[in-house]
Each structure stands twice: as structure tokens, then as C-alpha cells.
PDB file of C-alpha atoms in Angstrom:
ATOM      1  CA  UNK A   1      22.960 -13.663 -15.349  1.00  0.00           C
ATOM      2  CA  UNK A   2      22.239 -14.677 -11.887  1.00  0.00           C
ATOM      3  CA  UNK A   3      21.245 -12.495  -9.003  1.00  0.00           C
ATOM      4  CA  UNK A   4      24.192 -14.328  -7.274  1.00  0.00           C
ATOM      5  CA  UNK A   5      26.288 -12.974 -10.324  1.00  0.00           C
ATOM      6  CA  UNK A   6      25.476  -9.898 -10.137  1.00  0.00           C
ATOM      7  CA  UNK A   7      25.752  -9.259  -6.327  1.00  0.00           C
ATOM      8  CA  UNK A   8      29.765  -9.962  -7.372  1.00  0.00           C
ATOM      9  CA  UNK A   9      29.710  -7.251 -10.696  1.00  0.00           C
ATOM     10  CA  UNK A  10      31.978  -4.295  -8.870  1.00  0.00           C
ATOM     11  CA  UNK A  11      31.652  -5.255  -5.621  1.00  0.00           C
ATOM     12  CA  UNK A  12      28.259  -3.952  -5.480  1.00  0.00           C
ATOM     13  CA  UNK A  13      25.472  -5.052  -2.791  1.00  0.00           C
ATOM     14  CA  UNK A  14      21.842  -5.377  -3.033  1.00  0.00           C
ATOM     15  CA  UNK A  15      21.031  -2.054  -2.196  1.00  0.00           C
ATOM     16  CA  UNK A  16      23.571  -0.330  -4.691  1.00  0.00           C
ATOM     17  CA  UNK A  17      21.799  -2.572  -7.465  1.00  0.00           C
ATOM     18  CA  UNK A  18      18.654  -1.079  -6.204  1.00  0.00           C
ATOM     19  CA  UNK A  19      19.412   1.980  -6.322  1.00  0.00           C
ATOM     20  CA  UNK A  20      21.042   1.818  -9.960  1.00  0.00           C
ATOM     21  CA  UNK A  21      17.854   0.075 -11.382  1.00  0.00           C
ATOM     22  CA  UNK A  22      15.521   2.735  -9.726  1.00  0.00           C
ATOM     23  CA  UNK A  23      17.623   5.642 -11.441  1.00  0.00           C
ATOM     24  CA  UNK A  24      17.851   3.675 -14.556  1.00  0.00           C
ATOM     25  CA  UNK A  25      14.021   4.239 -14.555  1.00  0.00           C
ATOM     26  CA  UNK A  26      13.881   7.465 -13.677  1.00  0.00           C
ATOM     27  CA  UNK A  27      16.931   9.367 -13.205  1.00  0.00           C
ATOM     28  CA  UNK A  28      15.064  12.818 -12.299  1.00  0.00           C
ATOM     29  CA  UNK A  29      13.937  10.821  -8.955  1.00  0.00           C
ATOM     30  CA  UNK A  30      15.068  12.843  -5.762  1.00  0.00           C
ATOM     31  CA  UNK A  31      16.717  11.567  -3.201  1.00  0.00           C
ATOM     32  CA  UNK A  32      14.154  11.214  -0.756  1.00  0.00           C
ATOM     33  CA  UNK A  33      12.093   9.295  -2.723  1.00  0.00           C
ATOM     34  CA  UNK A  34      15.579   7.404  -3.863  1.00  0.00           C
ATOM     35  CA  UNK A  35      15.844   6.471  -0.169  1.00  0.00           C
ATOM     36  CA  UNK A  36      12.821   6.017   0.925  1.00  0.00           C
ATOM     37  CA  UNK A  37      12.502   3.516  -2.015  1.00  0.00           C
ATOM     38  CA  UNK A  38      15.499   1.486  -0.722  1.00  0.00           C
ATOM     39  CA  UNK A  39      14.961   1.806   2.913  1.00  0.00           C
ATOM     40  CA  UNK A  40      18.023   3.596   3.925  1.00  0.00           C
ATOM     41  CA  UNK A  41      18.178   6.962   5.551  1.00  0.00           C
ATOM     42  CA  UNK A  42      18.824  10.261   2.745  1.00  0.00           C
ATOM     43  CA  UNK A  43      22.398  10.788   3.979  1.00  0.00           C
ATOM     44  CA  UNK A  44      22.903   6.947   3.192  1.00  0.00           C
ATOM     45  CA  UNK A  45      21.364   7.430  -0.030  1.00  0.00           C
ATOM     46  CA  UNK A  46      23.342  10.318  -1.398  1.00  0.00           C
ATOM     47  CA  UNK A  47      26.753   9.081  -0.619  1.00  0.00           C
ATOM     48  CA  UNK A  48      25.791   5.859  -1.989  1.00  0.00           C
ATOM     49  CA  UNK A  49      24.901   7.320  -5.188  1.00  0.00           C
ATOM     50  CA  UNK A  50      28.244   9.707  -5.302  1.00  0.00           C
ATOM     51  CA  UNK A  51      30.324   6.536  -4.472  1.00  0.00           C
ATOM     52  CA  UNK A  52      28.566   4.810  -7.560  1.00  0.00           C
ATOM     53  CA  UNK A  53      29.255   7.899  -9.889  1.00  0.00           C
ATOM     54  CA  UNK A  54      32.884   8.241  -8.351  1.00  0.00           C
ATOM     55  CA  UNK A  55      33.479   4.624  -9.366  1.00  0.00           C
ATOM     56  CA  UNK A  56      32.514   4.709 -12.664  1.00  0.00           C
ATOM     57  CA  UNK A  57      29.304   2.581 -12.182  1.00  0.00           C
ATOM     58  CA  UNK A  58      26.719   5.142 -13.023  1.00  0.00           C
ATOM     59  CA  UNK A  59      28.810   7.464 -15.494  1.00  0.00           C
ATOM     60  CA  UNK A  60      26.174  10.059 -16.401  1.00  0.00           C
ATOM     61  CA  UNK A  61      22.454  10.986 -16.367  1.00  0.00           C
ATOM     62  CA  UNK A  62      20.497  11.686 -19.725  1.00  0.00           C
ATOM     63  CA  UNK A  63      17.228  12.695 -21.351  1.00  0.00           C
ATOM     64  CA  UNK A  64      15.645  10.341 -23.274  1.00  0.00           C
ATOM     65  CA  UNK A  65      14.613  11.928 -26.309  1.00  0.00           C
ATOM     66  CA  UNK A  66      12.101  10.851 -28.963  1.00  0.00           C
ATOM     67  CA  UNK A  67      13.979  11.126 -32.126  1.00  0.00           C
ATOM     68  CA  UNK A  68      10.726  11.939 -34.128  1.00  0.00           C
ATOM     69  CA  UNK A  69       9.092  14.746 -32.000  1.00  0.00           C
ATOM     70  CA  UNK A  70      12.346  16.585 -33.322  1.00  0.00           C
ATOM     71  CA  UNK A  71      11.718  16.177 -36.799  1.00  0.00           C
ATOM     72  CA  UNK A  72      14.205  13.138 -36.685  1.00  0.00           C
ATOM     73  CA  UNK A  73      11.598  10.352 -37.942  1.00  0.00           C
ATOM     74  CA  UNK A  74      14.266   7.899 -39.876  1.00  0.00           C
ATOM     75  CA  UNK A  75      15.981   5.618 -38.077  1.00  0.00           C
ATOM     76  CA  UNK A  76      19.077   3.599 -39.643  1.00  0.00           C
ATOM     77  CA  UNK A  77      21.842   1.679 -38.405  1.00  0.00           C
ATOM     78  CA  UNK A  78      24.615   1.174 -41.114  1.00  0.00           C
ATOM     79  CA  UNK A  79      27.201  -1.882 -40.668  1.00  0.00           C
ATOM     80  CA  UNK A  80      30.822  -0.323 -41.624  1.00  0.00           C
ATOM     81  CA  UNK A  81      33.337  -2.883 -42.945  1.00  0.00           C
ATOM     82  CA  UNK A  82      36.707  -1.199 -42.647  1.00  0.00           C
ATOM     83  CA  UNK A  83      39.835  -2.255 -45.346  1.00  0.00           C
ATOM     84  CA  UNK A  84      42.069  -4.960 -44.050  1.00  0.00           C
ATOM     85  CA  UNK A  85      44.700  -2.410 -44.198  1.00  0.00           C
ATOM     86  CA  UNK A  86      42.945   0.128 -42.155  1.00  0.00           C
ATOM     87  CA  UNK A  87      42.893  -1.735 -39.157  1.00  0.00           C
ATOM     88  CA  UNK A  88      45.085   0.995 -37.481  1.00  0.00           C
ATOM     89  CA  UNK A  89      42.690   3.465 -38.318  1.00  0.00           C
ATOM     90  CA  UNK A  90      39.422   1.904 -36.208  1.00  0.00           C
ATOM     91  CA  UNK A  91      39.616   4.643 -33.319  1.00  0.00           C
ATOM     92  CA  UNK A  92      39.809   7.620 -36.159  1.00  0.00           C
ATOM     93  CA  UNK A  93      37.078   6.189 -37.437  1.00  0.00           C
ATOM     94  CA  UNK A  94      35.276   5.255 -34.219  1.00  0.00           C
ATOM     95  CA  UNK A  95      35.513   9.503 -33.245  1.00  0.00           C
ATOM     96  CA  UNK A  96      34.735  10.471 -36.898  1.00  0.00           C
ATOM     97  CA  UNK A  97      31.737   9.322 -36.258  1.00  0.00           C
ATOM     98  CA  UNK A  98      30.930  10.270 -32.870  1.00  0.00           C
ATOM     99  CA  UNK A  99      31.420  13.459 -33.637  1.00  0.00           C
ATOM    100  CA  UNK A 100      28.271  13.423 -36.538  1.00  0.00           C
ATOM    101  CA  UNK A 101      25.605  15.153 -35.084  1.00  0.00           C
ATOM    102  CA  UNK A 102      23.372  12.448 -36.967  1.00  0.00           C
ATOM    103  CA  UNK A 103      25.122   9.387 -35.246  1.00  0.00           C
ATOM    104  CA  UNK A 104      22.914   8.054 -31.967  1.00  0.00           C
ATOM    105  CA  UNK A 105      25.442   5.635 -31.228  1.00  0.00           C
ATOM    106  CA  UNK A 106      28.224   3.548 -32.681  1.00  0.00           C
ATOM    107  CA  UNK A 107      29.198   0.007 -31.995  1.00  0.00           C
ATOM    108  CA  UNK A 108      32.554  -1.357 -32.589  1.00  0.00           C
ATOM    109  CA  UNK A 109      32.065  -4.778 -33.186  1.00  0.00           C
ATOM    110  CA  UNK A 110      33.455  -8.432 -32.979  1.00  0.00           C
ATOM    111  CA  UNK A 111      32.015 -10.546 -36.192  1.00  0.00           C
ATOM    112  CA  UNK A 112      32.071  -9.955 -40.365  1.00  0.00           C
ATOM    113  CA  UNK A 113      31.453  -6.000 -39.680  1.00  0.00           C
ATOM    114  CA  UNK A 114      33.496  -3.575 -37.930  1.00  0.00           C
ATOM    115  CA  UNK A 115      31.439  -0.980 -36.550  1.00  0.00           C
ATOM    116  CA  UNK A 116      27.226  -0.313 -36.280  1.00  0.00           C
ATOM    117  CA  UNK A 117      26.190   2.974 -36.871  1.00  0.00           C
ATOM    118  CA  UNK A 118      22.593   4.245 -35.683  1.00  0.00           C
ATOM    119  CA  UNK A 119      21.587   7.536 -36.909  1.00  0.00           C
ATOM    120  CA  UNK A 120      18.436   9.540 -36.530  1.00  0.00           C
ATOM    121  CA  UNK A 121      17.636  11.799 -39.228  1.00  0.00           C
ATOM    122  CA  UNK A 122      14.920  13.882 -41.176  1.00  0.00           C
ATOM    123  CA  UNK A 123      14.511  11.419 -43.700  1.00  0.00           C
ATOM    124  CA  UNK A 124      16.158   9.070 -46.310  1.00  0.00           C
ATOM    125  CA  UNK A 125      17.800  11.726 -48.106  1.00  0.00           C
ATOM    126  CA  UNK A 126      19.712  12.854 -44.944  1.00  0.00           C
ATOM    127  CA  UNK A 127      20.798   8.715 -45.211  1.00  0.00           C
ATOM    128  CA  UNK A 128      21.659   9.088 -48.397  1.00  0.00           C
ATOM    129  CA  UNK A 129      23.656  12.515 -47.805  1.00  0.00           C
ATOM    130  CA  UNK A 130      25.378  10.882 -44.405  1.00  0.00           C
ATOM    131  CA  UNK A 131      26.611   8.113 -46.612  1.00  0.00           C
ATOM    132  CA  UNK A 132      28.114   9.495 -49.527  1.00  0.00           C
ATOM    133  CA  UNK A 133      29.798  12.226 -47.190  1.00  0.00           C
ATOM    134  CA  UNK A 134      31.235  10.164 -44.872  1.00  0.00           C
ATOM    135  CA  UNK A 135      31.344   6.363 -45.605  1.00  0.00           C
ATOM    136  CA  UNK A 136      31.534   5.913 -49.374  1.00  0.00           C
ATOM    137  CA  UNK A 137      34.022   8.827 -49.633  1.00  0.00           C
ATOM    138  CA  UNK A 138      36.406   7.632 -46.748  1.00  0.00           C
ATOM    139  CA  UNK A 139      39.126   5.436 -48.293  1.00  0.00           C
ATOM    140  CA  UNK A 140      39.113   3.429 -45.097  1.00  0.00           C
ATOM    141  CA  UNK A 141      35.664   2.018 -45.823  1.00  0.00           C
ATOM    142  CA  UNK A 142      35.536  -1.147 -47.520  1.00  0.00           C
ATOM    143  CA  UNK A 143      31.735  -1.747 -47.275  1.00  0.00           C
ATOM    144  CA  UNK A 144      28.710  -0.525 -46.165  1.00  0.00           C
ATOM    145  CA  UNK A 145      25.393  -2.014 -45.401  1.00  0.00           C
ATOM    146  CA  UNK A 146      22.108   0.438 -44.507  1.00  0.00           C
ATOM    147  CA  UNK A 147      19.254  -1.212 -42.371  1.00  0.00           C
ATOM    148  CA  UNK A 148      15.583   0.763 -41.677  1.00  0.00           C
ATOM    149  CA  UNK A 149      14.286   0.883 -37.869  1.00  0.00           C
ATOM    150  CA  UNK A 150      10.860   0.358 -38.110  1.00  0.00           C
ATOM    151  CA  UNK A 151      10.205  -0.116 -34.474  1.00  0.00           C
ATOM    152  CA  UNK A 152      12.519   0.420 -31.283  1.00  0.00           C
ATOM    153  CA  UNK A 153      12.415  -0.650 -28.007  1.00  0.00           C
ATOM    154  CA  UNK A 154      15.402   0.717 -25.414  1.00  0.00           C
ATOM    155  CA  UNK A 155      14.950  -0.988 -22.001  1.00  0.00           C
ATOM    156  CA  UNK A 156      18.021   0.567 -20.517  1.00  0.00           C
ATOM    157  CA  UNK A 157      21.570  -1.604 -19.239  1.00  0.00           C
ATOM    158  CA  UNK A 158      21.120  -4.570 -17.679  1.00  0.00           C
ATOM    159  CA  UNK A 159      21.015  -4.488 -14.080  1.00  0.00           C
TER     160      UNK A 159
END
């Protein structure tokens, strides 16, 4: 995409994108620093910020956590197939899963699989357990197929 492009993405100007990347990077940055960054004064700055929150551009701040330094060292992500019949069912699904504590993230997904599921867990017996608890035994499930993470890199949205 364009820098022209994404001047136009929610009516946002150079200094909004600014300020988005430099709290993608480090969200814990204070707003002195946050203005003095992007040249504007600190009473600028924080109702810049509030008006990106209030319009649903920025819609949250997080800790990234390594998986692993919690005892969470496997990594999976698990394409779900869902019965042609079950098509009404893709949002019960879609919260059934969200509400695993070992589901990262889910995907719903446009192509030959329904959903992606990424889960962090102890290890492959925790996989195995997630399965058979809650994809093999739901009749919604056609298909399943379990993929490893061997490596991950998480740059952050694309701004």
C-alpha cells in the first residue's frame, strides 16, 4: 500500500499515522515522549490519541507475552473445516473457541478451511488433549489439520 493510500485509511493524517506506528512499538511510551516524537505540543498529543481510541482506530493496548517463559513452549495453529451443513453455526464456533484459554487467536477464513486456530500450550499432549476435547468431538467439525510453529515473527498491523 502506498503512503498516498494510507493518508486516505479513516481519514487519518500524517501525524495520526505517526503516532499509531510509534505506540505500535511501544505502547507503554508516555505522552511526552509521544509528542515530542511527533512534534506537536502534549495537549495535542493526548487528544489525538483519545480521538484515535474513540474511533475505533487504536482499540486496545496489550502486553506482549512470550508464550514459552510461561511454560507455554508449543506452538500450533490447527485449520478447522466446518460441515457444509454447519454453516449457520461459524460464530458458535468462532466464540467456542475464543473462549479456550489455550487459543492465541482464531482466524475465520476465506479459502478450502474455515477457521485457523493458534494455540500456545505446555506441550503436544495439551495438542492432543485440545483436539479431541473440542474439535474431533464437536459434530460441527468436518476436518482438522494440526501445523507445528517452529519459529515466529509478529511485526505488529500494518501501518
Amino acid at each position: 500500500m502506498t503512503s498516498k493510500n494510507m493518508q486516505q485509511i479513516g481519514n487519518l493524517d500524517e501525524v495520526d499515522h505517526e503516532l499509531v506506528r510509534l505506540l505500535i512499538e511501544n505502547a507503554r511510551i508516555t505522552n511526552a515522549d509521544l509528542a515530542a516524537a511527533v512534534g506537536i505540543a502534549q495537549s495535542t498529543c493526548i487528544t489525538r490519541v483519545r480521538s484515535l481510541v474513540a474511533r475505533g482506530i487504536i482499540n486496545g493496548f496489550s502486553a506482549n507475552v512470550e508464550p514459552g517463559a510461561l511454560g507455554l513452549a508449543t506452538q500450533v495453529l490447527i485449520s478447522v473445516t466446518l460441515r457444509a451443513g454447519a454453516r449457520a453455526h461459524l460464530s458458535d464456533f468462532m466464540t467456542a473457541m475464543q473462549n479456550q484459554p489455550e487459543v492465541v487467536q482464531v482466524f475465520f477464513l476465506g479459502g478450502s478451511e474455515d477457521f485457523m486456530v493458534h494455540l500456545a500450550v505446555k506441550d503436544s499432549d495439551q495438542v492432543r488433549e485440545f483436539v479431541l476435547e473440542n474439535l474431533s468431538s464437536n459434530a460441527t467439525v468436518a476436518s482438522t489439520r494440526t501445523n507445528m510453529v517452529f519459529e515466529h515473527f509478529h511485526k505488529g498491523p500494518l501501518v
